[in-house]
Amino acid sequence: MRNTLLILVLVGATLTSHSQTPNTVINCWIDNGGVNYGHLAELLPDSITANLLVNPRKKFHMRDGNVILLWLEQQGWKLLAVDVSASGSGGNVFSRSNYILSKEIYLDDAARTLFLQKLEGIENKRNN
């Protein structure tokens, strides 16, 4: 369910991002007090990843997902969705929230073409 929701959110964000400006929408999520950037480190140019893909848990020793969410929003990330799951037994209920965020970044034509080629390559590896 979580993977399906994440895929739907990512597809929706990508479809809504097509406008006149050549911006690229990227996504991350906060899970268990850490930021997961997925494949972005291998998709984006090195000049962007150093400043963009910061892990506040490691860099600033933040452990609270809400504090990390607020920090990322101040860096230009926008909250896209909250995925809440619950489980339990014997009268005990445990809930868990994952925050899905997106950000628009500018990539020049060459970087955007390379980004898309790498993205297709990752998907092709997964399917083979």
C-alpha positions as YAML, in Angstrom:
chain: A
units: angstrom
residues:
- id: 1
  name: MET
  ca: [0.00, 0.00, 0.00]
- id: 2
  name: ARG
  ca: [2.77, 2.43, 0.96]
- id: 3
  name: ASN
  ca: [4.71, 1.74, -2.24]
- id: 4
  name: THR
  ca: [1.58, 2.19, -4.35]
- id: 5
  name: LEU
  ca: [0.79, 5.49, -2.64]
- id: 6
  name: LEU
  ca: [4.36, 6.68, -3.11]
- id: 7
  name: ILE
  ca: [4.31, 5.82, -6.81]
- id: 8
  name: LEU
  ca: [0.96, 7.57, -7.30]
- id: 9
  name: VAL
  ca: [2.21, 10.68, -5.51]
- id: 10
  name: LEU
  ca: [5.43, 10.73, -7.54]
- id: 11
  name: VAL
  ca: [3.54, 10.31, -10.82]
- id: 12
  name: GLY
  ca: [1.05, 13.02, -9.83]
- id: 13
  name: ALA
  ca: [3.83, 15.41, -8.89]
- id: 14
  name: THR
  ca: [5.60, 14.74, -12.16]
- id: 15
  name: LEU
  ca: [2.47, 15.26, -14.25]
- id: 16
  name: THR
  ca: [1.59, 18.53, -12.54]
- id: 17
  name: SER
  ca: [5.13, 19.82, -12.89]
- id: 18
  name: HIS
  ca: [5.01, 20.11, -16.69]
- id: 19
  name: SER
  ca: [4.74, 23.82, -17.32]
- id: 20
  name: GLN
  ca: [6.49, 26.48, -19.35]
- id: 21
  name: THR
  ca: [9.57, 26.52, -17.11]
- id: 22
  name: PRO
  ca: [12.10, 23.68, -17.42]
- id: 23
  name: ASN
  ca: [11.98, 22.76, -13.73]
- id: 24
  name: THR
  ca: [12.41, 19.20, -12.55]
- id: 25
  name: VAL
  ca: [10.40, 17.89, -9.60]
- id: 26
  name: ILE
  ca: [12.26, 15.65, -7.18]
- id: 27
  name: ASN
  ca: [10.89, 13.84, -4.14]
- id: 28
  name: CYS
  ca: [12.06, 12.50, -0.81]
- id: 29
  name: TRP
  ca: [10.40, 11.12, 2.27]
- id: 30
  name: ILE
  ca: [10.96, 11.18, 6.00]
- id: 31
  name: ASP
  ca: [10.82, 7.73, 7.54]
- id: 32
  name: ASN
  ca: [11.75, 6.80, 11.09]
- id: 33
  name: GLY
  ca: [13.45, 10.13, 11.76]
- id: 34
  name: GLY
  ca: [15.62, 10.03, 8.65]
- id: 35
  name: VAL
  ca: [15.39, 11.48, 5.15]
- id: 36
  name: ASN
  ca: [15.35, 9.03, 2.27]
- id: 37
  name: TYR
  ca: [16.28, 10.58, -1.06]
- id: 38
  name: GLY
  ca: [15.93, 7.34, -3.02]
- id: 39
  name: HIS
  ca: [18.08, 7.35, -6.17]
- id: 40
  name: LEU
  ca: [18.58, 11.13, -6.30]
- id: 41
  name: ALA
  ca: [22.28, 10.94, -5.40]
- id: 42
  name: GLU
  ca: [22.99, 8.92, -8.54]
- id: 43
  name: LEU
  ca: [20.54, 10.85, -10.76]
- id: 44
  name: LEU
  ca: [21.54, 14.44, -10.03]
- id: 45
  name: PRO
  ca: [24.82, 16.22, -10.88]
- id: 46
  name: ASP
  ca: [27.41, 16.28, -8.08]
- id: 47
  name: SER
  ca: [27.28, 20.08, -8.03]
- id: 48
  name: ILE
  ca: [23.68, 19.89, -6.81]
- id: 49
  name: THR
  ca: [23.71, 16.88, -4.49]
- id: 50
  name: ALA
  ca: [26.17, 18.31, -1.93]
- id: 51
  name: ASN
  ca: [23.84, 21.17, -0.96]
- id: 52
  name: LEU
  ca: [20.49, 19.61, -1.81]
- id: 53
  name: LEU
  ca: [20.64, 16.09, -0.38]
- id: 54
  name: VAL
  ca: [21.43, 16.97, 3.22]
- id: 55
  name: ASN
  ca: [20.58, 14.46, 5.93]
- id: 56
  name: PRO
  ca: [19.61, 16.62, 8.93]
- id: 57
  name: ARG
  ca: [19.76, 13.60, 11.22]
- id: 58
  name: LYS
  ca: [23.48, 13.16, 10.53]
- id: 59
  name: LYS
  ca: [24.48, 16.78, 9.99]
- id: 60
  name: PHE
  ca: [22.52, 18.40, 12.85]
- id: 61
  name: HIS
  ca: [21.71, 15.33, 15.00]
- id: 62
  name: MET
  ca: [17.96, 15.85, 14.53]
- id: 63
  name: ARG
  ca: [15.91, 12.81, 15.49]
- id: 64
  name: ASP
  ca: [12.34, 14.11, 15.57]
- id: 65
  name: GLY
  ca: [10.58, 13.67, 12.22]
- id: 66
  name: ASN
  ca: [8.51, 16.81, 12.81]
- id: 67
  name: VAL
  ca: [11.63, 18.93, 13.35]
- id: 68
  name: ILE
  ca: [13.22, 17.41, 10.24]
- id: 69
  name: LEU
  ca: [10.03, 18.20, 8.30]
- id: 70
  name: LEU
  ca: [10.13, 21.84, 9.42]
- id: 71
  name: TRP
  ca: [13.83, 22.10, 8.53]
- id: 72
  name: LEU
  ca: [13.27, 20.68, 5.04]
- id: 73
  name: GLU
  ca: [10.35, 23.04, 4.44]
- id: 74
  name: GLN
  ca: [12.67, 25.95, 5.26]
- id: 75
  name: GLN
  ca: [15.04, 24.61, 2.59]
- id: 76
  name: GLY
  ca: [12.31, 24.86, -0.06]
- id: 77
  name: TRP
  ca: [10.85, 21.35, 0.13]
- id: 78
  name: LYS
  ca: [7.04, 21.20, 0.10]
- id: 79
  name: LEU
  ca: [4.94, 18.65, 1.99]
- id: 80
  name: LEU
  ca: [3.17, 16.58, -0.63]
- id: 81
  name: ALA
  ca: [1.50, 13.82, 1.40]
- id: 82
  name: VAL
  ca: [1.48, 11.99, 4.71]
- id: 83
  name: ASP
  ca: [1.35, 8.20, 4.62]
- id: 84
  name: VAL
  ca: [0.06, 6.87, 7.95]
- id: 85
  name: SER
  ca: [0.03, 3.18, 8.76]
- id: 86
  name: ALA
  ca: [-1.09, 1.42, 11.91]
- id: 87
  name: SER
  ca: [-0.60, -2.07, 13.27]
- id: 88
  name: GLY
  ca: [-0.89, -3.84, 16.55]
- id: 89
  name: SER
  ca: [-2.08, -6.78, 18.56]
- id: 90
  name: GLY
  ca: [-3.31, -7.50, 22.04]
- id: 91
  name: GLY
  ca: [-4.87, -4.06, 22.42]
- id: 92
  name: ASN
  ca: [-1.67, -2.22, 21.55]
- id: 93
  name: VAL
  ca: [-1.78, -0.02, 18.48]
- id: 94
  name: PHE
  ca: [1.33, 1.37, 16.84]
- id: 95
  name: SER
  ca: [1.11, 4.08, 14.22]
- id: 96
  name: ARG
  ca: [3.78, 5.36, 11.89]
- id: 97
  name: SER
  ca: [3.81, 8.43, 9.66]
- id: 98
  name: ASN
  ca: [5.93, 8.95, 6.57]
- id: 99
  name: TYR
  ca: [6.09, 12.46, 5.15]
- id: 100
  name: ILE
  ca: [6.49, 12.73, 1.37]
- id: 101
  name: LEU
  ca: [8.05, 15.98, 0.15]
- id: 102
  name: SER
  ca: [8.79, 17.47, -3.26]
- id: 103
  name: LYS
  ca: [10.94, 20.26, -4.58]
- id: 104
  name: GLU
  ca: [11.33, 21.92, -7.96]
- id: 105
  name: ILE
  ca: [14.90, 22.35, -9.12]
- id: 106
  name: TYR
  ca: [16.33, 23.81, -12.28]
- id: 107
  name: LEU
  ca: [18.45, 21.57, -14.49]
- id: 108
  name: ASP
  ca: [19.86, 22.84, -17.76]
- id: 109
  name: ASP
  ca: [18.99, 20.86, -20.89]
- id: 110
  name: ALA
  ca: [22.10, 18.66, -20.75]
- id: 111
  name: ALA
  ca: [21.68, 17.85, -17.04]
- id: 112
  name: ARG
  ca: [17.96, 17.17, -17.48]
- id: 113
  name: THR
  ca: [18.60, 14.83, -20.42]
- id: 114
  name: LEU
  ca: [21.21, 12.95, -18.39]
- id: 115
  name: PHE
  ca: [18.82, 12.81, -15.40]
- id: 116
  name: LEU
  ca: [16.10, 11.23, -17.56]
- id: 117
  name: GLN
  ca: [18.53, 8.76, -19.15]
- id: 118
  name: LYS
  ca: [19.77, 7.64, -15.74]
- id: 119
  name: LEU
  ca: [16.19, 7.37, -14.47]
- id: 120
  name: GLU
  ca: [15.23, 5.14, -17.41]
- id: 121
  name: GLY
  ca: [18.39, 3.09, -16.82]
- id: 122
  name: ILE
  ca: [17.42, 2.43, -13.20]
- id: 123
  name: GLU
  ca: [13.97, 1.30, -14.27]
- id: 124
  name: ASN
  ca: [15.39, -0.92, -17.03]
- id: 125
  name: LYS
  ca: [17.75, -2.62, -14.53]
- id: 126
  name: ARG
  ca: [14.81, -3.27, -12.23]
- id: 127
  name: ASN
  ca: [12.74, -4.84, -15.03]
- id: 128
  name: ASN
  ca: [15.54, -7.11, -16.31]
...
